[in-house]
């Protein structure tokens, strides 16, 4: 879940209201946010780097707010305030508008060449005209891009955003891909030019950028955007050029998003422009840009698409479990930035989904918003009338499928294990029990432990190529091996399972060799003629490998035939 | 046990004194070792209220072995002095005496003797005074006579430093008559026997009282792990509510059932190496219901069933990847698919409690595996209010009645709700579970009828267990570092109290 950090006083100023921490926490809860932490830059520095480093740091109160992972429109102060103001009916959701250049001039154009196809084939673009930044707005603008990069852009693998001072560059722009040796420019916050190959090694040690290098590192061609004079705008998804960098004084911004996923690129672009067009001279308008594909196709961005869904009040009422008029449901939805109207036909409601709400992809998403606006905790809690009869799990015909010799099965391997102890799914319960004894050597003897649980075995007959196997394992650890104790346990278990001693229909044990056990002290257990496991005195090597010192006897059987 | 003769002698002594007597005096009077009297006192105590004995400790001074030798034969320095004739003694000869070394230096510092190093024939020792007073011996003899009080503390400490005296603590009893004091011993019976019952002799016997303060003998028994005890309670609750247990014996799952079937897009962060354990062998699943797979692919990449879809290039290769299941919801998906294949839909209520695996950062409350508890209800016309109602009933059975719900996000449920309960101890709302209504994009491709809603919720087994049994570190509860003493001592699980 992304966390957005906002200055409390700035937030309250924008909301036009002061809240106590508790009141604001309550508002968040109702809206589906979580006021995760109340802190300050100073506090964060003290916690992370100690008191000395925090000297002179700001102690302006910060709210850290957890935002649902699909609500990209709430990832910055501007979006949060807009969402909450509309929710509190203090503001009407703005209408975002794509406009042509004011002076009747040609729109900015981004031409994609076919070389990009192999590495990062998509790009979209837009222009924010006559924007006014302040320090806070500027920081929020940078922060939003970072949040989008981390979330919807999947750490820049799917989409990378570049923002440029349009007055320093001139279109048309070319998005192409070149061998790293042929790319040369001065990147953001460096004092000289580097080739792309040099940059990749320079950023190996950069705590922030090194995480993105892998995306293109092994590609023969790197993506690169030039203006008409050959000035580098950016080398996505790694770094922008220094030449076109934006500042507090920037008035006109060219925004490009390059991507491997076009849908996500469009959403990302829509988010950036809808959030920050509020600071344009003509708020909520965005100047269009053209993108030309290698095949000559021309698209105009940003899409800023509004979509209308029609659904009935009855649908909402039935799914949520409330009984509201279509009018009041329309009002609820409008509070969630989904401008809605009763259509006049029955109880049908026309719901307009704005470009900021890319998370709304189905009527059920609209239904949830109605429920949130109604207040989850205002909904009457009722018991479903679903009549069912309870059953405990019976593992059906599993016994038939279990005629394989366990020793033939191999372990299932984990490809990204966390620790050396966890490279395969366990195939036996015995090591766990012996480790448990080792960790509890201070306990009085004898130690008698058992576990009934699942192990995992490879099995070609299963769709995933593996299956669980339910086993019983028990150990007896004392000054004498206690084979008779473990043997007695087997007898008792069989008695409870109603299996009688005997060679054919019953169970019996017979001498066997198994490297886990001491020679001559091991027997194989048969039930109805089939081998189900072993019991015996553990081999001294096994005992000492688990750093144990006493004799130990053990039983390990498959219990699925008895389930 | 001390013999009755001794016990009666002790009793006779106690009878003579009114205010009671010290066991040490009794030992002195009877001329036996104090420990024997201590044994006798204990035996008498066991007989009931014959005597009452209060333990007390006293400190007194005692001679060490060397101290006793000196009390008898004189101090080393005195012995050295006495050994020197008027014409003196060669030093080397003097040093050969048993007391030589110590005695020589002490006698020198007392200025009783002098050493003539220049004497012809080697250094020679001479007396410097006519007679001496062996105060060390005198003091030790005082202590020996039990008159150590006559010595000053400083003197005693000086002798203690020379290891001639030691201070010992003696535990003794102050013995007084008990409420049923008598000078004759009647033996008390410890237990009722079949013979006593047969002969009726129990009527005349005196029985030794039980010590009700002592612990009983621990029964020989096994102990269930707390996690299993809590699991049993949860199973019980589900069964009481009419839920059927799902077969969850498949830790290895394909990405298809774990994610794709749940409408979780292929670029979702949960499908990252950082969140999920993937399997290298067997790496891929090889069998899927083909037409269902096609419908899943379509709803992800193009939409359908009223959905816009995610509009991305869905790949079978991603869906095939095997993994350690990250939630039991993968099992719910298989069960709901199976349900959808029935000729006629019947409402179901399912539950499961089993292991799931996540590539999490390990800490005191997180392991890479835990048990997920999950409940699922599928029926026509289920509402969000129904989900809240059934959660209310479920948590009431756990003893949690104050619930509230927070809107949340989950890729496969819409609406999604986090469940919070009011924690009386912490005085705040804490998250106790997650819940939601499965998305139509998940249910309709399976073939479930349009009007059917499926509501579900989940929580972990470890968290309530840790709270219930007051365990702070999950490693003490799960895995081989489990504290067996904790397992032995943990009470039965009653979740509603």
Short mmCIF file of C-alpha atoms in Angstrom, two decimals, chain A residues 131-135 137-139 141-142 163-166 168 188 242-253:
data_model
loop_
_atom_site.label_atom_id
_atom_site.label_comp_id
_atom_site.label_asym_id
_atom_site.label_seq_id
_atom_site.Cartn_x
_atom_site.Cartn_y
_atom_site.Cartn_z
CA UNK A 131 1.64 26.66 -14.87
CA UNK A 132 2.62 28.47 -11.68
CA UNK A 133 4.84 26.56 -9.29
CA UNK A 134 5.58 27.34 -5.68
CA UNK A 135 8.17 25.44 -3.66
CA UNK A 137 3.76 22.58 -5.60
CA UNK A 138 7.06 21.83 -7.26
CA UNK A 139 8.02 19.28 -4.57
CA UNK A 141 4.96 17.43 -8.61
CA UNK A 142 8.29 15.61 -8.28
CA UNK A 163 8.95 16.12 -17.53
CA UNK A 164 10.70 18.96 -19.38
CA UNK A 165 10.77 22.75 -19.54
CA UNK A 166 9.17 23.17 -22.97
CA UNK A 168 14.25 25.10 -23.49
CA UNK A 188 20.37 15.62 -14.72
CA UNK A 242 20.03 18.30 -17.77
CA UNK A 243 19.21 20.75 -20.55
CA UNK A 244 15.43 20.53 -20.31
CA UNK A 245 15.12 20.18 -16.54
CA UNK A 246 12.20 21.93 -14.92
CA UNK A 247 12.55 24.48 -12.13
CA UNK A 248 10.36 26.63 -9.92
CA UNK A 249 10.20 29.17 -12.75
CA UNK A 250 9.14 26.77 -15.46
CA UNK A 251 5.93 27.92 -17.12
CA UNK A 252 5.32 25.30 -19.80
CA UNK A 253 5.90 21.60 -19.25
#
